[in-house]
PDB file of C-alpha atoms and ligand atoms in Angstrom:
ATOM      1  CA  UNK J   1     -15.132   9.908  -6.419  1.00 41.00           C
ATOM      2  CA  UNK J   2     -13.276  11.992  -3.751  1.00 41.00           C
ATOM      3  CA  UNK J   3     -10.689  10.140  -1.671  1.00 54.00           C
ATOM      4  CA  UNK J   4      -9.961  10.825   2.008  1.00 57.00           C
ATOM      5  CA  UNK J   5      -6.502  12.027   3.081  1.00 65.00           C
ATOM      6  CA  UNK J   6      -4.789  12.009  -0.324  1.00 67.00           C
ATOM      7  CA  UNK J   7      -7.107  13.808  -2.752  1.00 68.00           C
ATOM      8  CA  UNK J   8      -4.531  13.602  -5.570  1.00 83.00           C
ATOM      9  CA  UNK J   9      -4.024   9.828  -5.823  1.00 86.00           C
ATOM     10  CA  UNK J  10      -7.203   8.155  -7.050  1.00 89.00           C
ATOM     11  CA  UNK J  11      -7.967   4.433  -7.034  1.00 91.00           C
ATOM     12  CA  UNK J  12      -9.901   3.217 -10.039  1.00 91.00           C
ATOM     13  CA  UNK J  13     -10.772  -0.445  -9.362  1.00 92.00           C
ATOM     14  CA  UNK J  14     -10.727  -1.370 -13.055  1.00 90.00           C
ATOM     15  CA  UNK J  15      -7.269   0.167 -13.573  1.00 90.00           C
ATOM     16  CA  UNK J  16      -6.109  -1.358 -10.291  1.00 89.00           C
ATOM     17  CA  UNK J  17      -7.237  -4.839 -11.392  1.00 88.00           C
ATOM     18  CA  UNK J  18      -5.510  -4.418 -14.762  1.00 90.00           C
ATOM     19  CA  UNK J  19      -2.164  -3.062 -13.542  1.00 88.00           C
ATOM     20  CA  UNK J  20      -1.896  -4.139  -9.921  1.00 88.00           C
ATOM     21  CA  UNK J  21      -3.595  -7.487  -9.321  1.00 87.00           C
ATOM     22  CA  UNK J  22      -0.132  -8.809  -8.410  1.00 88.00           C
ATOM     23  CA  UNK J  23      -0.342  -6.760  -5.192  1.00 87.00           C
ATOM     24  CA  UNK J  24      -3.035  -9.014  -3.700  1.00 84.00           C
ATOM     25  CA  UNK J  25      -1.665 -12.124  -5.441  1.00 87.00           C
ATOM     26  CA  UNK J  26       1.694 -11.611  -3.696  1.00 91.00           C
ATOM     27  CA  UNK J  27      -0.023 -11.225  -0.311  1.00 92.00           C
ATOM     28  CA  UNK J  28       0.193 -14.954   0.486  1.00 94.00           C
ATOM     29  CA  UNK J  29       3.206 -14.697   2.866  1.00 96.00           C
ATOM     30  CA  UNK J  30       1.601 -12.032   5.043  1.00 97.00           C
ATOM     31  CA  UNK J  31      -1.652 -14.039   5.154  1.00 97.00           C
ATOM     32  CA  UNK J  32       0.470 -16.997   6.293  1.00 97.00           C
ATOM     33  CA  UNK J  33       2.037 -14.828   9.000  1.00 98.00           C
ATOM     34  CA  UNK J  34      -1.448 -13.790  10.115  1.00 98.00           C
ATOM     35  CA  UNK J  35      -2.403 -17.457  10.410  1.00 97.00           C
ATOM     36  CA  UNK J  36      -6.124 -16.658  10.425  1.00 97.00           C
ATOM     37  CA  UNK J  37      -8.456 -18.996  12.261  1.00 97.00           C
ATOM     38  CA  UNK J  38     -12.089 -19.636  11.341  1.00 97.00           C
ATOM     39  CA  UNK J  39     -14.408 -17.448  13.397  1.00 98.00           C
ATOM     40  CA  UNK J  40     -11.805 -14.772  14.132  1.00 98.00           C
ATOM     41  CA  UNK J  41     -12.932 -11.196  13.684  1.00 98.00           C
ATOM     42  CA  UNK J  42     -10.373  -9.469  11.471  1.00 98.00           C
ATOM     43  CA  UNK J  43     -10.020  -5.886  10.214  1.00 98.00           C
ATOM     44  CA  UNK J  44      -8.404  -5.510   6.780  1.00 98.00           C
ATOM     45  CA  UNK J  45      -6.894  -2.026   6.831  1.00 98.00           C
ATOM     46  CA  UNK J  46      -6.593  -0.486   3.355  1.00 98.00           C
ATOM     47  CA  UNK J  47      -8.501  -3.375   1.845  1.00 98.00           C
ATOM     48  CA  UNK J  48      -8.620  -1.895  -1.670  1.00 96.00           C
ATOM     49  CA  UNK J  49     -11.007  -3.747  -3.968  1.00 96.00           C
ATOM     50  CA  UNK J  50     -11.331  -6.576  -1.453  1.00 97.00           C
ATOM     51  CA  UNK J  51      -9.714  -9.423  -3.392  1.00 96.00           C
ATOM     52  CA  UNK J  52      -7.422 -10.366  -0.473  1.00 97.00           C
ATOM     53  CA  UNK J  53     -10.148  -9.563   2.085  1.00 98.00           C
ATOM     54  CA  UNK J  54     -12.338 -12.112   0.326  1.00 97.00           C
ATOM     55  CA  UNK J  55      -9.619 -14.759   0.800  1.00 96.00           C
ATOM     56  CA  UNK J  56      -9.736 -14.152   4.574  1.00 97.00           C
ATOM     57  CA  UNK J  57     -13.527 -14.428   4.496  1.00 98.00           C
ATOM     58  CA  UNK J  58     -13.248 -17.686   2.528  1.00 97.00           C
ATOM     59  CA  UNK J  59     -11.013 -19.024   5.346  1.00 97.00           C
ATOM     60  CA  UNK J  60     -13.985 -18.628   7.687  1.00 98.00           C
ATOM     61  CA  UNK J  61     -13.016 -15.298   9.234  1.00 98.00           C
ATOM     62  CA  UNK J  62     -15.500 -12.580  10.066  1.00 98.00           C
ATOM     63  CA  UNK J  63     -13.839  -9.757   8.143  1.00 98.00           C
ATOM     64  CA  UNK J  64     -14.410  -6.014   7.956  1.00 98.00           C
ATOM     65  CA  UNK J  65     -12.516  -4.084   5.269  1.00 98.00           C
ATOM     66  CA  UNK J  66     -11.823  -0.365   5.449  1.00 98.00           C
ATOM     67  CA  UNK J  67     -10.306   1.902   2.829  1.00 97.00           C
ATOM     68  CA  UNK J  68     -10.215   5.639   2.202  1.00 96.00           C
ATOM     69  CA  UNK J  69     -11.227   5.188  -1.431  1.00 95.00           C
ATOM     70  CA  UNK J  70     -14.957   5.156  -2.058  1.00 96.00           C
ATOM     71  CA  UNK J  71     -14.436   3.526  -5.450  1.00 95.00           C
ATOM     72  CA  UNK J  72     -12.376   0.672  -4.005  1.00 96.00           C
ATOM     73  CA  UNK J  73     -14.940   0.124  -1.248  1.00 97.00           C
ATOM     74  CA  UNK J  74     -17.714  -0.022  -3.821  1.00 97.00           C
ATOM     75  CA  UNK J  75     -15.747  -2.754  -5.655  1.00 96.00           C
ATOM     76  CA  UNK J  76     -15.219  -4.634  -2.383  1.00 97.00           C
ATOM     77  CA  UNK J  77     -18.951  -4.502  -1.662  1.00 98.00           C
ATOM     78  CA  UNK J  78     -19.606  -6.133  -5.002  1.00 97.00           C
ATOM     79  CA  UNK J  79     -17.736  -9.111  -3.519  1.00 97.00           C
ATOM     80  CA  UNK J  80     -20.385  -9.127  -0.747  1.00 97.00           C
ATOM     81  CA  UNK J  81     -17.881  -7.956   1.870  1.00 98.00           C
ATOM     82  CA  UNK J  82     -18.534  -5.767   4.888  1.00 98.00           C
ATOM     83  CA  UNK J  83     -16.493  -2.879   3.523  1.00 98.00           C
ATOM     84  CA  UNK J  84     -16.536   0.698   4.796  1.00 98.00           C
ATOM     85  CA  UNK J  85     -15.009   3.995   3.726  1.00 97.00           C
ATOM     86  CA  UNK J  86     -12.733   5.052   6.578  1.00 97.00           C
ATOM     87  CA  UNK J  87      -9.318   6.613   6.942  1.00 97.00           C
ATOM     88  CA  UNK J  88      -6.645   4.388   8.414  1.00 98.00           C
ATOM     89  CA  UNK J  89      -5.432   7.440  10.265  1.00 97.00           C
ATOM     90  CA  UNK J  90      -8.809   7.823  12.018  1.00 97.00           C
ATOM     91  CA  UNK J  91     -10.016   4.306  12.717  1.00 98.00           C
ATOM     92  CA  UNK J  92     -13.239   4.243  14.727  1.00 97.00           C
ATOM     93  CA  UNK J  93     -13.224   0.774  16.310  1.00 98.00           C
ATOM     94  CA  UNK J  94     -12.864  -0.182  19.964  1.00 98.00           C
ATOM     95  CA  UNK J  95     -11.749  -3.527  21.431  1.00 98.00           C
ATOM     96  CA  UNK J  96     -13.479  -5.657  18.833  1.00 98.00           C
ATOM     97  CA  UNK J  97     -10.917  -7.409  16.579  1.00 98.00           C
ATOM     98  CA  UNK J  98      -8.772 -10.502  17.107  1.00 98.00           C
ATOM     99  CA  UNK J  99      -6.409  -9.190  14.459  1.00 98.00           C
ATOM    100  CA  UNK J 100      -5.774  -6.188  12.242  1.00 98.00           C
ATOM    101  CA  UNK J 101      -4.334  -7.161   8.879  1.00 98.00           C
ATOM    102  CA  UNK J 102      -2.946  -4.919   6.156  1.00 98.00           C
ATOM    103  CA  UNK J 103      -1.315  -5.511   2.782  1.00 98.00           C
ATOM    104  CA  UNK J 104       0.381  -2.849   0.671  1.00 97.00           C
ATOM    105  CA  UNK J 105      -1.505   0.032   2.220  1.00 98.00           C
ATOM    106  CA  UNK J 106       0.337   1.400   5.308  1.00 98.00           C
ATOM    107  CA  UNK J 107       2.993   3.161   3.230  1.00 98.00           C
ATOM    108  CA  UNK J 108       0.228   5.403   1.813  1.00 97.00           C
ATOM    109  CA  UNK J 109      -0.613   6.560   5.379  1.00 96.00           C
ATOM    110  CA  UNK J 110       1.853   9.253   6.401  1.00 93.00           C
ATOM    111  CA  UNK J 111       0.898   9.500  10.095  1.00 97.00           C
ATOM    112  CA  UNK J 112       2.152   6.143  11.347  1.00 98.00           C
ATOM    113  CA  UNK J 113       1.455   6.977  14.996  1.00 98.00           C
ATOM    114  CA  UNK J 114      -2.183   7.840  14.280  1.00 98.00           C
ATOM    115  CA  UNK J 115      -2.585   4.567  12.329  1.00 98.00           C
ATOM    116  CA  UNK J 116      -0.978   2.471  15.063  1.00 98.00           C
ATOM    117  CA  UNK J 117      -2.996   4.169  17.812  1.00 98.00           C
ATOM    118  CA  UNK J 118      -6.212   3.359  15.915  1.00 98.00           C
ATOM    119  CA  UNK J 119      -5.118  -0.262  15.397  1.00 98.00           C
ATOM    120  CA  UNK J 120      -4.370  -0.529  19.139  1.00 98.00           C
ATOM    121  CA  UNK J 121      -7.842   0.734  20.027  1.00 98.00           C
ATOM    122  CA  UNK J 122      -9.482  -1.608  17.490  1.00 98.00           C
ATOM    123  CA  UNK J 123      -7.800  -4.732  18.894  1.00 98.00           C
ATOM    124  CA  UNK J 124      -8.922  -6.812  21.820  1.00 98.00           C
ATOM    125  CA  UNK J 125      -6.204  -7.436  24.456  1.00 98.00           C
ATOM    126  CA  UNK J 126      -4.023 -10.231  23.046  1.00 98.00           C
ATOM    127  CA  UNK J 127      -4.944  -9.207  19.494  1.00 98.00           C
ATOM    128  CA  UNK J 128      -2.337  -9.065  16.771  1.00 98.00           C
ATOM    129  CA  UNK J 129      -1.344  -6.529  14.128  1.00 98.00           C
ATOM    130  CA  UNK J 130       0.060  -8.307  11.073  1.00 98.00           C
ATOM    131  CA  UNK J 131       0.986  -6.378   7.965  1.00 98.00           C
ATOM    132  CA  UNK J 132       3.150  -5.928   4.922  1.00 98.00           C
ATOM    133  CA  UNK J 133       3.965  -2.510   3.456  1.00 98.00           C
ATOM    134  CA  UNK J 134       6.602  -0.858   1.358  1.00 98.00           C
ATOM    135  CA  UNK J 135       9.818  -0.717   3.350  1.00 98.00           C
ATOM    136  CA  UNK J 136      12.984   1.351   3.249  1.00 98.00           C
ATOM    137  CA  UNK J 137      14.351   1.507  -0.298  1.00 98.00           C
ATOM    138  CA  UNK J 138      11.088   0.411  -1.939  1.00 98.00           C
ATOM    139  CA  UNK J 139      10.732   1.559  -5.585  1.00 98.00           C
ATOM    140  CA  UNK J 140      13.798   3.733  -5.053  1.00 98.00           C
ATOM    141  CA  UNK J 141      14.732   3.694  -8.741  1.00 98.00           C
ATOM    142  CA  UNK J 142      11.195   4.551  -9.802  1.00 98.00           C
ATOM    143  CA  UNK J 143      10.944   7.288  -7.193  1.00 98.00           C
ATOM    144  CA  UNK J 144      14.268   8.803  -8.214  1.00 98.00           C
ATOM    145  CA  UNK J 145      13.268   8.819 -11.871  1.00 98.00           C
ATOM    146  CA  UNK J 146       9.922  10.467 -11.042  1.00 98.00           C
ATOM    147  CA  UNK J 147      11.540  13.089  -8.794  1.00 98.00           C
ATOM    148  CA  UNK J 148      14.424  13.856 -11.170  1.00 98.00           C
ATOM    149  CA  UNK J 149      12.097  14.280 -14.168  1.00 98.00           C
ATOM    150  CA  UNK J 150       9.954  16.702 -12.140  1.00 96.00           C
ATOM    151  CA  UNK J 151      13.015  18.627 -10.994  1.00 97.00           C
ATOM    152  CA  UNK J 152      14.142  18.968 -14.609  1.00 96.00           C
ATOM    153  CA  UNK J 153      10.787  20.660 -15.298  1.00 95.00           C
ATOM    154  CA  UNK J 154      11.245  23.180 -12.477  1.00 94.00           C
ATOM    155  CA  UNK J 155       9.119  21.437  -9.833  1.00 95.00           C
ATOM    156  CA  UNK J 156      10.269  20.264  -6.389  1.00 95.00           C
ATOM    157  CA  UNK J 157       9.842  16.540  -7.038  1.00 96.00           C
ATOM    158  CA  UNK J 158      10.825  15.424  -3.557  1.00 96.00           C
ATOM    159  CA  UNK J 159       8.026  17.480  -1.996  1.00 95.00           C
ATOM    160  CA  UNK J 160       5.295  15.434  -3.681  1.00 95.00           C
ATOM    161  CA  UNK J 161       6.557  11.919  -2.828  1.00 96.00           C
ATOM    162  CA  UNK J 162       3.483  10.331  -1.214  1.00 96.00           C
ATOM    163  CA  UNK J 163       5.040   7.210   0.312  1.00 97.00           C
ATOM    164  CA  UNK J 164       6.341   6.373   3.784  1.00 98.00           C
ATOM    165  CA  UNK J 165       8.888   3.556   3.559  1.00 98.00           C
ATOM    166  CA  UNK J 166      10.355   2.936   7.059  1.00 98.00           C
ATOM    167  CA  UNK J 167      13.072   0.470   8.037  1.00 98.00           C
ATOM    168  CA  UNK J 168      12.660  -2.184  10.736  1.00 98.00           C
ATOM    169  CA  UNK J 169      14.103  -0.042  13.574  1.00 98.00           C
ATOM    170  CA  UNK J 170      11.918   2.916  12.758  1.00 98.00           C
ATOM    171  CA  UNK J 171       8.651   1.011  12.487  1.00 98.00           C
ATOM    172  CA  UNK J 172       9.464  -1.168  15.518  1.00 98.00           C
ATOM    173  CA  UNK J 173       9.950   2.007  17.529  1.00 98.00           C
ATOM    174  CA  UNK J 174       6.521   3.309  16.454  1.00 98.00           C
ATOM    175  CA  UNK J 175       4.896  -0.012  17.399  1.00 98.00           C
ATOM    176  CA  UNK J 176       6.685  -0.281  20.748  1.00 98.00           C
ATOM    177  CA  UNK J 177       5.924   3.318  21.712  1.00 98.00           C
ATOM    178  CA  UNK J 178       2.239   2.479  21.310  1.00 98.00           C
ATOM    179  CA  UNK J 179       2.659  -0.551  23.581  1.00 98.00           C
ATOM    180  CA  UNK J 180       2.888  -3.381  21.020  1.00 98.00           C
ATOM    181  CA  UNK J 181       5.263  -6.309  21.452  1.00 98.00           C
ATOM    182  CA  UNK J 182       6.938  -6.931  18.100  1.00 98.00           C
ATOM    183  CA  UNK J 183       7.234 -10.676  17.521  1.00 98.00           C
ATOM    184  CA  UNK J 184       8.570 -10.515  13.957  1.00 98.00           C
ATOM    185  CA  UNK J 185       9.753  -7.742  11.617  1.00 98.00           C
ATOM    186  CA  UNK J 186      11.830  -7.991   8.448  1.00 98.00           C
ATOM    187  CA  UNK J 187      12.785  -5.960   5.394  1.00 98.00           C
ATOM    188  CA  UNK J 188      12.444  -8.147   2.327  1.00 98.00           C
ATOM    189  CA  UNK J 189      13.731  -7.116  -1.134  1.00 98.00           C
ATOM    190  CA  UNK J 190      11.180  -8.396  -3.634  1.00 97.00           C
ATOM    191  CA  UNK J 191      11.896  -7.472  -7.263  1.00 97.00           C
ATOM    192  CA  UNK J 192       8.445  -7.703  -8.819  1.00 97.00           C
ATOM    193  CA  UNK J 193       7.704  -8.491 -12.480  1.00 97.00           C
ATOM    194  CA  UNK J 194       4.938  -6.224 -13.688  1.00 96.00           C
ATOM    195  CA  UNK J 195       1.993  -7.455 -15.756  1.00 94.00           C
ATOM    196  CA  UNK J 196       2.453  -4.683 -18.315  1.00 93.00           C
ATOM    197  CA  UNK J 197       4.642  -1.804 -19.348  1.00 97.00           C
ATOM    198  CA  UNK J 198       6.023   0.440 -16.572  1.00 98.00           C
ATOM    199  CA  UNK J 199       3.591   3.130 -17.813  1.00 97.00           C
ATOM    200  CA  UNK J 200       0.750   1.040 -16.354  1.00 96.00           C
ATOM    201  CA  UNK J 201       2.438   1.133 -12.948  1.00 96.00           C
ATOM    202  CA  UNK J 202       3.090   4.882 -13.246  1.00 97.00           C
ATOM    203  CA  UNK J 203      -0.521   5.584 -14.216  1.00 93.00           C
ATOM    204  CA  UNK J 204      -1.784   3.498 -11.310  1.00 94.00           C
ATOM    205  CA  UNK J 205       0.507   4.561  -8.477  1.00 95.00           C
ATOM    206  CA  UNK J 206       2.230   7.841  -9.412  1.00 96.00           C
ATOM    207  CA  UNK J 207      -0.609  10.338  -9.693  1.00 95.00           C
ATOM    208  CA  UNK J 208       0.940  12.480  -6.979  1.00 95.00           C
ATOM    209  CA  UNK J 209       3.644  13.258  -9.535  1.00 96.00           C
ATOM    210  CA  UNK J 210       1.837  13.083 -12.875  1.00 95.00           C
ATOM    211  CA  UNK J 211      -1.149  15.209 -11.865  1.00 94.00           C
ATOM    212  CA  UNK J 212       1.136  18.121 -11.056  1.00 93.00           C
ATOM    213  CA  UNK J 213       2.457  18.204 -14.605  1.00 94.00           C
ATOM    214  CA  UNK J 214       0.250  20.247 -16.961  1.00 93.00           C
ATOM    215  CA  UNK J 215      -1.933  17.885 -19.010  1.00 93.00           C
ATOM    216  CA  UNK J 216      -0.276  18.813 -22.295  1.00 95.00           C
ATOM    217  CA  UNK J 217       3.192  17.790 -20.955  1.00 94.00           C
ATOM    218  CA  UNK J 218       2.136  14.671 -19.011  1.00 95.00           C
ATOM    219  CA  UNK J 219       2.718  12.141 -21.765  1.00 95.00           C
ATOM    220  CA  UNK J 220       6.231  13.485 -22.355  1.00 97.00           C
ATOM    221  CA  UNK J 221       6.926  13.385 -18.600  1.00 97.00           C
ATOM    222  CA  UNK J 222       5.888   9.701 -18.371  1.00 97.00           C
ATOM    223  CA  UNK J 223       7.935   8.886 -21.471  1.00 97.00           C
ATOM    224  CA  UNK J 224      10.952  10.643 -19.911  1.00 98.00           C
ATOM    225  CA  UNK J 225      10.626   8.579 -16.688  1.00 98.00           C
ATOM    226  CA  UNK J 226      10.178   5.398 -18.721  1.00 98.00           C
ATOM    227  CA  UNK J 227      13.300   6.117 -20.694  1.00 98.00           C
ATOM    228  CA  UNK J 228      15.364   6.646 -17.530  1.00 98.00           C
ATOM    229  CA  UNK J 229      14.090   3.350 -16.084  1.00 98.00           C
ATOM    230  CA  UNK J 230      14.477   1.273 -19.239  1.00 98.00           C
ATOM    231  CA  UNK J 231      18.111   0.335 -18.562  1.00 97.00           C
ATOM    232  CA  UNK J 232      17.459  -0.218 -14.831  1.00 98.00           C
ATOM    233  CA  UNK J 233      14.200  -2.196 -14.750  1.00 98.00           C
ATOM    234  CA  UNK J 234      13.541  -3.760 -18.146  1.00 98.00           C
ATOM    235  CA  UNK J 235      14.907  -7.297 -18.141  1.00 97.00           C
ATOM    236  CA  UNK J 236      16.377  -9.102 -21.199  1.00 96.00           C
ATOM    237  CA  UNK J 237      13.031 -10.812 -21.846  1.00 96.00           C
ATOM    238  CA  UNK J 238      11.212  -7.489 -22.130  1.00 97.00           C
ATOM    239  CA  UNK J 239       9.592  -7.744 -18.686  1.00 97.00           C
ATOM    240  CA  UNK J 240       9.557  -4.665 -16.428  1.00 98.00           C
ATOM    241  CA  UNK J 241      10.660  -5.606 -12.903  1.00 98.00           C
ATOM    242  CA  UNK J 242       9.847  -3.062 -10.180  1.00 98.00           C
ATOM    243  CA  UNK J 243      12.366  -2.676  -7.342  1.00 98.00           C
ATOM    244  CA  UNK J 244      10.005  -3.447  -4.450  1.00 98.00           C
ATOM    245  CA  UNK J 245      11.190  -3.878  -0.864  1.00 98.00           C
ATOM    246  CA  UNK J 246       8.608  -5.076   1.657  1.00 98.00           C
ATOM    247  CA  UNK J 247       8.441  -4.493   5.398  1.00 98.00           C
ATOM    248  CA  UNK J 248       6.584  -7.406   6.990  1.00 98.00           C
ATOM    249  CA  UNK J 249       5.741  -7.605  10.678  1.00 98.00           C
ATOM    250  CA  UNK J 250       3.650  -9.184  13.369  1.00 98.00           C
ATOM    251  CA  UNK J 251       3.015  -7.426  16.695  1.00 98.00           C
ATOM    252  CA  UNK J 252       0.797  -8.219  19.673  1.00 98.00           C
ATOM    253  CA  UNK J 253      -1.268  -6.014  21.980  1.00 98.00           C
ATOM    254  CA  UNK J 254      -0.430  -7.556  25.364  1.00 98.00           C
ATOM    255  CA  UNK J 255      -3.275  -8.884  27.536  1.00 96.00           C
TER     256      UNK J 255
HETATM  257  C1  SAM T   1      -1.969  -0.750  -3.201  1.00 51.05           C
HETATM  258  S1  SAM T   1      -3.603  -0.718  -2.573  1.00 51.05           S
HETATM  259  C2  SAM T   1      -3.661  -2.241  -1.622  1.00 51.05           C
HETATM  260  C3  SAM T   1      -5.065  -2.798  -1.533  1.00 51.05           C
HETATM  261  C4  SAM T   1      -5.216  -4.183  -0.954  1.00 51.05           C
HETATM  262  N1  SAM T   1      -4.820  -4.239   0.439  1.00 51.05           N
HETATM  263  C5  SAM T   1      -4.475  -5.221  -1.782  1.00 51.05           C
HETATM  264  O1  SAM T   1      -3.688  -5.983  -1.218  1.00 51.05           O
HETATM  265  O2  SAM T   1      -4.726  -5.300  -2.990  1.00 51.05           O
HETATM  266  C6  SAM T   1      -3.506   0.535  -1.340  1.00 51.05           C
HETATM  267  C7  SAM T   1      -4.846   0.898  -0.737  1.00 51.05           C
HETATM  268  O3  SAM T   1      -4.632   1.741   0.390  1.00 51.05           O
HETATM  269  C8  SAM T   1      -5.708   2.652   0.442  1.00 51.05           C
HETATM  270  N2  SAM T   1      -5.338   3.792   1.292  1.00 51.05           N
HETATM  271  C9  SAM T   1      -4.443   4.765   1.020  1.00 51.05           C
HETATM  272  N3  SAM T   1      -4.391   5.653   2.016  1.00 51.05           N
HETATM  273  C10 SAM T   1      -5.298   5.251   2.925  1.00 51.05           C
HETATM  274  C11 SAM T   1      -5.728   5.762   4.197  1.00 51.05           C
HETATM  275  N4  SAM T   1      -5.204   6.877   4.719  1.00 51.05           N
HETATM  276  N5  SAM T   1      -6.679   5.084   4.864  1.00 51.05           N
HETATM  277  C12 SAM T   1      -7.219   3.959   4.368  1.00 51.05           C
HETATM  278  N6  SAM T   1      -6.861   3.421   3.175  1.00 51.05           N
HETATM  279  C13 SAM T   1      -5.897   4.070   2.461  1.00 51.05           C
HETATM  280  C14 SAM T   1      -5.943   3.024  -1.002  1.00 51.05           C
HETATM  281  O4  SAM T   1      -7.220   3.602  -1.182  1.00 51.05           O
HETATM  282  C15 SAM T   1      -5.771   1.681  -1.695  1.00 51.05           C
HETATM  283  O5  SAM T   1      -6.976   1.017  -1.884  1.00 51.05           O
END
């Protein structure tokens, strides 16, 4: 199924559930920061397969999920959610949400100003924008290994990095320029044990790199990256621990 905005990275809900369920499971702190109230109308931006969206719905919120992946939205609809295919960089809502929520999605959206402008339009006056995303330094070791292994094969690895990992000053500036008042923002290192081998993570999240490698060389490329990361991310118990850093914030659209 074609994806909006990033046609290279695909989101297969079955693979996502197998390799990345921890993403929604670790969303509890940002849900707490959102402090959702029953009856509130909430937009979940980059809702993925809807597992976290469903938690907001179960808390009595009236939730709409949007995601650029048709496959993820189909999975979310199976959970009986109001889920719609829409780019976060071209949100089409006006003055209708009490809050916009997002977990682990904003770093896939390269045009932060377009995202924030759309969130602003979607919120009612007094509405809040509460989110967690990859922050400055997130998966730095993984990224370096992916880039270096591409460079060794004659590609420009840096040019295909898909992620936007801002620090607190940078993202605060984007929010404030749009008119938001930032009530909380923090960069939080969160080393994250993975449910399987690092290859599962690479297959799920690193298609912007792997798909550029000719199919016949792809396995060797992934093995090369894995070998580089073994001494950095494989703990003594045989668990791969990804070097995640989160940027978590809460901002308000003034009345
Ligand atoms: C790591 S998943 C997070 C999903 C979900 N929020 C969760 O906590 O499990 C990232 C999601 O962002 C979506 N995404 C990436 N770029 C997007 C964009 N430009 N607009 C909307 N969604 C986007 C992807 O399709 C994917 O479902």
